[in-house]
Coordinates of C-alpha atoms in Angstrom, one line a residue:
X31 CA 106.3 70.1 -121.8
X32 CA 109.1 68.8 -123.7
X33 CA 112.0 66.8 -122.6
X34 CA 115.4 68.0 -123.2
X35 CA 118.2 65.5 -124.4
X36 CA 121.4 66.8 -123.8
X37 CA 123.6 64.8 -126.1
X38 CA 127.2 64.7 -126.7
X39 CA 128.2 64.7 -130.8
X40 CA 131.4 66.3 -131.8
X41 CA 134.0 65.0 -129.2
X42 CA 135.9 61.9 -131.3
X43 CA 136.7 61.0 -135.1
X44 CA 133.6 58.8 -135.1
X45 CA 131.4 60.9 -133.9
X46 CA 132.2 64.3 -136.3
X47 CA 132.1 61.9 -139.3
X48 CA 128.2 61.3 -138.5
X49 CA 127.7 65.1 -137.8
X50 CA 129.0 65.3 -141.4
X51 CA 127.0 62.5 -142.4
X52 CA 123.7 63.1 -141.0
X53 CA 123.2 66.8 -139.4
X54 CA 125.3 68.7 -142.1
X55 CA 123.3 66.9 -144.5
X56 CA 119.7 65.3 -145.0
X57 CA 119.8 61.4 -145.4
X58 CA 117.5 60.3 -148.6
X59 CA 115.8 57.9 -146.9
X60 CA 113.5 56.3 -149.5
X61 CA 116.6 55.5 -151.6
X62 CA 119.6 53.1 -151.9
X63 CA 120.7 51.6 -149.2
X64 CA 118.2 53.0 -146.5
X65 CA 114.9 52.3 -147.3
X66 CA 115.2 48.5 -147.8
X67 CA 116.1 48.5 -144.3
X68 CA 113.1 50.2 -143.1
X69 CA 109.9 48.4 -142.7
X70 CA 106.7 49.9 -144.2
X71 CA 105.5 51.2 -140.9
X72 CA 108.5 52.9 -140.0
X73 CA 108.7 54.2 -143.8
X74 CA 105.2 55.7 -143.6
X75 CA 105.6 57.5 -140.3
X76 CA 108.7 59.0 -141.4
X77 CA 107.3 60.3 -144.6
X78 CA 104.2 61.7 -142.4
X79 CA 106.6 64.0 -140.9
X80 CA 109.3 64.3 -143.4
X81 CA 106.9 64.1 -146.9
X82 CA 110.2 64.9 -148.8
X83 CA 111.7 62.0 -148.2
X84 CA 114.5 63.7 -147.0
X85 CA 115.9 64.1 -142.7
X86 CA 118.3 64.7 -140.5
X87 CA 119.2 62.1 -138.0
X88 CA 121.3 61.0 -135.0
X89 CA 121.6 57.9 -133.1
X90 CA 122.8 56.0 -129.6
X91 CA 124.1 52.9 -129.0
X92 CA 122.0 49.8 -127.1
X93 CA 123.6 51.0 -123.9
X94 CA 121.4 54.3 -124.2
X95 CA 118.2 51.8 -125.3
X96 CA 115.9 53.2 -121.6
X97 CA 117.4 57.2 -122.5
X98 CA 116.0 56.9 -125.8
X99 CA 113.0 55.1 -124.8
X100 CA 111.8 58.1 -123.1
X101 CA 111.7 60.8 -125.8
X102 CA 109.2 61.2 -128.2
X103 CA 108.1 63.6 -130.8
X104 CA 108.5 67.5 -130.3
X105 CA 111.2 66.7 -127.5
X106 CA 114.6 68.9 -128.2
X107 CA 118.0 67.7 -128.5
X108 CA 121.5 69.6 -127.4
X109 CA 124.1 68.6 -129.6
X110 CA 127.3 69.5 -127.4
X111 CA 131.1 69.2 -128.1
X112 CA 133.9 71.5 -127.5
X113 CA 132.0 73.4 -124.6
X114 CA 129.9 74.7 -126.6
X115 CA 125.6 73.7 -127.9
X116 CA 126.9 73.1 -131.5
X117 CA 123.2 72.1 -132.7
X118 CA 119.6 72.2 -131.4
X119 CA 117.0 70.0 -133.0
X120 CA 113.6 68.9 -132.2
X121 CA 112.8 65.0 -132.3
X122 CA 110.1 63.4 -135.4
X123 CA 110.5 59.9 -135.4
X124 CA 112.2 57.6 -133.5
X125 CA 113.1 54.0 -134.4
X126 CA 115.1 51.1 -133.1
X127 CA 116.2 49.4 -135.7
X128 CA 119.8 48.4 -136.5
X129 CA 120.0 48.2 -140.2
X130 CA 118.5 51.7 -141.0
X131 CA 121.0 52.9 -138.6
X132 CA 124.1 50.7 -140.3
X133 CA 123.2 52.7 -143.4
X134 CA 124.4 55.7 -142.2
X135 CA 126.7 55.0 -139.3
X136 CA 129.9 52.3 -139.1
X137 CA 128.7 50.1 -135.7
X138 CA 130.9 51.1 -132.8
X139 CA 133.5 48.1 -132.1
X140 CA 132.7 47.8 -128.5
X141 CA 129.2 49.1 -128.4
X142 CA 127.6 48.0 -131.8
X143 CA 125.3 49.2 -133.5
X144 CA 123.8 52.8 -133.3
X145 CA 120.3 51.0 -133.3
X146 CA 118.3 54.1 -131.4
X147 CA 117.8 56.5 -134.1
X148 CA 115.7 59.2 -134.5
X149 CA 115.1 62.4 -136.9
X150 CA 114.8 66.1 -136.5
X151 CA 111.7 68.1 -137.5
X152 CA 114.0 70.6 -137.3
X153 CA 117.6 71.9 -136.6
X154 CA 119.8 74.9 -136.0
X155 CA 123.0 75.0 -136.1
X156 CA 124.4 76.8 -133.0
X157 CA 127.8 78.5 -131.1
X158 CA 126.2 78.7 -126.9
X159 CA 129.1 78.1 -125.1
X160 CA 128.6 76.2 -121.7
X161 CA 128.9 79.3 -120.0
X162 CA 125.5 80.3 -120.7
X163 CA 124.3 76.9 -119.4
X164 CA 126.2 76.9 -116.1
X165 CA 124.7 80.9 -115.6
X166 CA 121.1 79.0 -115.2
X167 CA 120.2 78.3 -111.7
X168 CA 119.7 74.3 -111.9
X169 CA 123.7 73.1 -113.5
X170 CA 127.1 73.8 -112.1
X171 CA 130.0 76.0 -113.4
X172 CA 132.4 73.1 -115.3
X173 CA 130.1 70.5 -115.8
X174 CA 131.1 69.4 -119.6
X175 CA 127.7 67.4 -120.1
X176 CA 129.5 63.8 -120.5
X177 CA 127.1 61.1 -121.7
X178 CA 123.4 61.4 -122.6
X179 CA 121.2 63.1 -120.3
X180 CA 117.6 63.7 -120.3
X181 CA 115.9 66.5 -118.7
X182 CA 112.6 67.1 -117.8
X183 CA 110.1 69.1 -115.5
X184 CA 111.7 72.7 -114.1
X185 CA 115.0 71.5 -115.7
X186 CA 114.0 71.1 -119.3
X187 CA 111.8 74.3 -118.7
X188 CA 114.6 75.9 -117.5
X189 CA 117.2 74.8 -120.2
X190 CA 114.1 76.1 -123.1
X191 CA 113.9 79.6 -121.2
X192 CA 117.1 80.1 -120.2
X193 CA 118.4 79.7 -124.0
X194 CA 115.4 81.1 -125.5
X195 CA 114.1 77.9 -127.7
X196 CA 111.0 78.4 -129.3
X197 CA 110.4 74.5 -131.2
X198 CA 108.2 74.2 -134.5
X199 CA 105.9 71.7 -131.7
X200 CA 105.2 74.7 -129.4
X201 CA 104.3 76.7 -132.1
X202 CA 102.1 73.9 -133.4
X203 CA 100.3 74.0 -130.6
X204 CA 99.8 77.7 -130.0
X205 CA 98.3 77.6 -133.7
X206 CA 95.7 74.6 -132.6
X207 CA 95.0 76.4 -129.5
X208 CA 94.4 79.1 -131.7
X209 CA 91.7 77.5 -133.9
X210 CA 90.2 75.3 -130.8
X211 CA 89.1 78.9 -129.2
X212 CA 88.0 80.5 -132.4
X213 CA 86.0 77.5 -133.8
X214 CA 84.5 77.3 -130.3
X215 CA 83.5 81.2 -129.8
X216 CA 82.7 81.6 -133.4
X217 CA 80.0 78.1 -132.8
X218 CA 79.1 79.2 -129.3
X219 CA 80.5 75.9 -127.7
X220 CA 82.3 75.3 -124.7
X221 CA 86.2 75.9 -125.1
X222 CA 87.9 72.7 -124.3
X223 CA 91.0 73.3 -121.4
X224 CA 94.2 73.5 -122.9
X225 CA 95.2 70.3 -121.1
X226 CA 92.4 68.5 -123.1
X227 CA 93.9 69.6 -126.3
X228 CA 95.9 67.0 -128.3
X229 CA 98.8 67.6 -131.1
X230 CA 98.6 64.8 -133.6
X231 CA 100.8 63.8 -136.4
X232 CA 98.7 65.9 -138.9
X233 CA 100.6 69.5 -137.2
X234 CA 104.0 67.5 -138.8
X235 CA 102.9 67.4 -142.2
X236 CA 104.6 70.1 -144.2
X237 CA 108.3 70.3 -143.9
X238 CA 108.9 74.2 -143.8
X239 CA 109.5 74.0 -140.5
X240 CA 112.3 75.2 -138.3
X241 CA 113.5 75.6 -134.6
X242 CA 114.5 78.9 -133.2
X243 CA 116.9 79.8 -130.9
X244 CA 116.8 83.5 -129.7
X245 CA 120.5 84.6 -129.5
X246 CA 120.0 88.2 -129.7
X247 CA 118.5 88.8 -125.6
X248 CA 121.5 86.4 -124.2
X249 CA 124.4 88.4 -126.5
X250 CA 122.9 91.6 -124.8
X251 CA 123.0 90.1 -121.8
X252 CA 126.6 89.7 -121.9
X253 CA 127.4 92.7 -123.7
X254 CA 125.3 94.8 -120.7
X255 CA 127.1 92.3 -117.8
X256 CA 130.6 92.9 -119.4
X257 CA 130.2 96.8 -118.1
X258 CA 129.1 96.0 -114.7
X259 CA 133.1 96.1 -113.2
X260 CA 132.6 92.9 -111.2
X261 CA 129.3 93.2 -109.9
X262 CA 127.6 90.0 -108.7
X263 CA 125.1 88.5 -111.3
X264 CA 122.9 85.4 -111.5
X265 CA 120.2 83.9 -113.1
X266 CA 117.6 82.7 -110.2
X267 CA 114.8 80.3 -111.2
X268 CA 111.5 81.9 -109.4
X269 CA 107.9 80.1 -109.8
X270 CA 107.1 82.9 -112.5
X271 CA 110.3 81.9 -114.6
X272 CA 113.9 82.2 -114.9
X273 CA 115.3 85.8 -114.5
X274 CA 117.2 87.3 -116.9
X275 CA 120.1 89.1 -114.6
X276 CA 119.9 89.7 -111.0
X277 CA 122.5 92.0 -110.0
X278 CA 123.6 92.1 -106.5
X279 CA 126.2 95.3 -105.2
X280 CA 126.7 98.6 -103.2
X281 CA 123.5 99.9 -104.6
X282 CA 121.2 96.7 -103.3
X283 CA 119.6 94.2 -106.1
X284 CA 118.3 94.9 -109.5
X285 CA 116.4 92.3 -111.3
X286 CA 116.7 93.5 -115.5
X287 CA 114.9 91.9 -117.8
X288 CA 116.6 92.1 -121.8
X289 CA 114.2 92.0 -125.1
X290 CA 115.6 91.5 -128.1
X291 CA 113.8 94.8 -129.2
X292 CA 112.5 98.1 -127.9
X293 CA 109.2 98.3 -129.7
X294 CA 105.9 98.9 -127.7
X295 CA 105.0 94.8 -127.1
X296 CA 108.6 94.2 -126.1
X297 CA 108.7 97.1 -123.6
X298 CA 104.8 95.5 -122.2
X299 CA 106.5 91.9 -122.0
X300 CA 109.2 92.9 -119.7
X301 CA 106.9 95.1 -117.6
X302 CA 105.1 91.8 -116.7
X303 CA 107.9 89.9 -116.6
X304 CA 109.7 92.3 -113.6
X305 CA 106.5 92.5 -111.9
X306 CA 106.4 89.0 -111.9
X307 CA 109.6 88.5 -110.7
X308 CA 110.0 91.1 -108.1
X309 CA 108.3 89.3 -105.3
X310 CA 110.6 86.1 -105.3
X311 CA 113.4 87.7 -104.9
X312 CA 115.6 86.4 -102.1
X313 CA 116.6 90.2 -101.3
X314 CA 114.2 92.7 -102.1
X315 CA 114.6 94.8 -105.1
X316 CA 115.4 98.1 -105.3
X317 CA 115.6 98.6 -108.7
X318 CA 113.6 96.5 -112.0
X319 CA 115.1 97.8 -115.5
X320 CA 114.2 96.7 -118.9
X321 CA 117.1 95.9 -121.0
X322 CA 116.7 96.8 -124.6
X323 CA 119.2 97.2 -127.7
X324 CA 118.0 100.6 -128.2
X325 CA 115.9 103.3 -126.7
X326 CA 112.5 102.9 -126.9
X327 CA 109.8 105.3 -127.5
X328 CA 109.4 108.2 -125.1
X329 CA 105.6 106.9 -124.3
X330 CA 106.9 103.2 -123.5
X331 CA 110.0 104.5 -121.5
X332 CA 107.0 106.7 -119.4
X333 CA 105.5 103.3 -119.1
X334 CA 108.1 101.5 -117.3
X335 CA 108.7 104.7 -114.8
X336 CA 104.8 105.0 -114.0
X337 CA 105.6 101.6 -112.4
X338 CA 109.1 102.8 -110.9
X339 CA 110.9 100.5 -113.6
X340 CA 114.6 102.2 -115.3
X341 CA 114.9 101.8 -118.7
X342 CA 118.5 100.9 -120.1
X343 CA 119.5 100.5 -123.5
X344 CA 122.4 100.5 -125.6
X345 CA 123.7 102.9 -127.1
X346 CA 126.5 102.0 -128.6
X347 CA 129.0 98.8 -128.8
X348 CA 129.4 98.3 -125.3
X349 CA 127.6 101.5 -124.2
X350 CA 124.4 101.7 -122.3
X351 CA 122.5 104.5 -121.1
X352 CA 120.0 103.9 -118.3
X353 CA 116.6 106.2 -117.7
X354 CA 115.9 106.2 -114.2
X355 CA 112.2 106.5 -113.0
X356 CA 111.6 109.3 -110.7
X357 CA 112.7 108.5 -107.0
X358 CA 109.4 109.1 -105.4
X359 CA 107.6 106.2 -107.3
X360 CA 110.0 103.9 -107.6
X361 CA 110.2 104.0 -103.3
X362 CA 106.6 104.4 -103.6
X363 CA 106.0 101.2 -106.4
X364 CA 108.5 98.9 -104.2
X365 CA 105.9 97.7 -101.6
X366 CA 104.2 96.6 -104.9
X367 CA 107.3 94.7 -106.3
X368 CA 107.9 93.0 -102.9
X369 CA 104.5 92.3 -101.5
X370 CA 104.0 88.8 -101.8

């Protein structure tokens, strides 16, 4: 599992002229002045994973020297400032080495040089405000994320889920899994356990590559919480995942899952997802919906209700219909959802 680096980079002057410099912009760096300063170690292992010659890259200071020393490749980065994620990349290289990094950035007059640098197999330029952060069950309404901090464990997990980050590495990985179980089946070999599997450089080697951060699920969310007139609603971290909106009121507690579509895998997905959930709820449900941006097929909408799951959708800007399953088996399907 990845680490997650929450870093602060668009608070002061200094800081916005090396988002200009370095993440609005790939930094040649096989040509004047940067590549003298690199040694032909570091040169070669960032043309492994950047074979143009070109990157992104950020950097931290010598006071940040044990943070930095913890992350590693395929590890994702939070670029805040302004209350809002303004950036999320994933980590290629990293390097400690001040005159590659004196290229790019002026040293800091108190803190030096910006020696810990590393660059982005990826990056995507972003708008989450903090809000959506302090909704996830592990961080605290008004915390504005001051200094580097790494996450890892539940936390990063949490913070990948909860924003809907899918990283070029992950994907990697799913690929090589992928191959690993179809060479084995296809040569009648034993399939190695997934923990046994390794990613090596080699997945880094072509540079269309990109991160992706699913927007469309959490914009519904809000859109769909926005109608709920004051309602109570949280995100809860359970051991099958975080929840998408658990809504507490007069009517008892709903656990709703959002898709970013209403075609027939979307509609399976949060069928699983609900069942999964339902058990760990602190209160037990009395209702699981599937959230989707439009109505889905009449089949899949009979799939959710032969398991006593609504269907909402929207219908318009702001407008959501809901499709209730039949009483009788949602009252009969809730000593399913709660039976632990």
């Amino acid at each position: 599992m990845p680490l997650v680096a929450i870093q602060p980079s668009f608070g002061n002057p200094a800081a916005k002229r090396h988002w200009h410099d370095t993440l609005d912009q790939e930094v040649p760096f096989v040509s004047e002045p940067h590549t003298p300063a690199l040694t032909e170690a570091e040169r070669s292992l960032l043309l492994q994973a950047h074979p143009s010659g070109h990157a992104r890259f950020w950097g931290a200071t010598a006071v940040q020297d044990k943070n930095m020393d913890r992350l590693r490749t395929g590890d994702v980065v939070l670029f805040t400032g302004g209350k809002q994620v303004r950036g999320i990349g994933e980590i290629g290289i990293t390097l400690r080495n001040a005159g590659f990094a004196d290229t790019m950035w002026t040293p800091d007059p108190n803190k030096g040089s910006w020696h810990n640098v590393y660059s982005l197999l990826s990056f995507q330029p972003t708008e989450i405000p903090y809000a959506e952060i302090w909704a996830l069950p592990s961080f605290n309404t008004g915390d504005n994320f001051m200094g580097l901090r790494i996450l890892e464990g539940e936390k990063a997990d949490e913070i990948l889920q909860g924003l809907g980050i899918d990283t070029f590495s992950s994907a990697q990985q799913e690929i090589a899994r992928d191959i690993e179980v179809a060479t084995a089946i296809a040569k009648g070999t034993q399939i190695v356990p997934i923990e046994g599997l390794h990613t090596t450089t080699a997945t880094y080697h072509r540079d269309a590559r990109q991160i992706h951060v699913n927007r469309a699920e959490a914009l519904l969310q809000t859109e769909y919480i926005d109608t709920l007139n004051g309602l109570i609603t949280e995100r809860l971290r359970t051991p099958a995942g975080v929840t998408d909106i658990h809504v507490t009121g007069p009517d008892g507690t709903e656990i709703i899952e959002a898709k970013r579509s209403a075609d027939h895998g979307y509609v399976r997905a949060a069928l699983a997802q609900l069942l999964d959930y339902a058990p760990h709820s602190p209160q037990p449900a009395d209702r699981l919906s599937g959230l989707f941006p439009s109505r889905p097929a009449d089949p899949d909408i009979a799939l959710l209700h032969r398991y006593g799951i609504d269907c909402l959708y929207r219908s318009a800007p702001g407008v959501f219909e809901r499709v209730e399953a039949p009483t009788a088996v949602r009252e009969h399907m809730r000593q399913v959802w709660t039976k632990v």
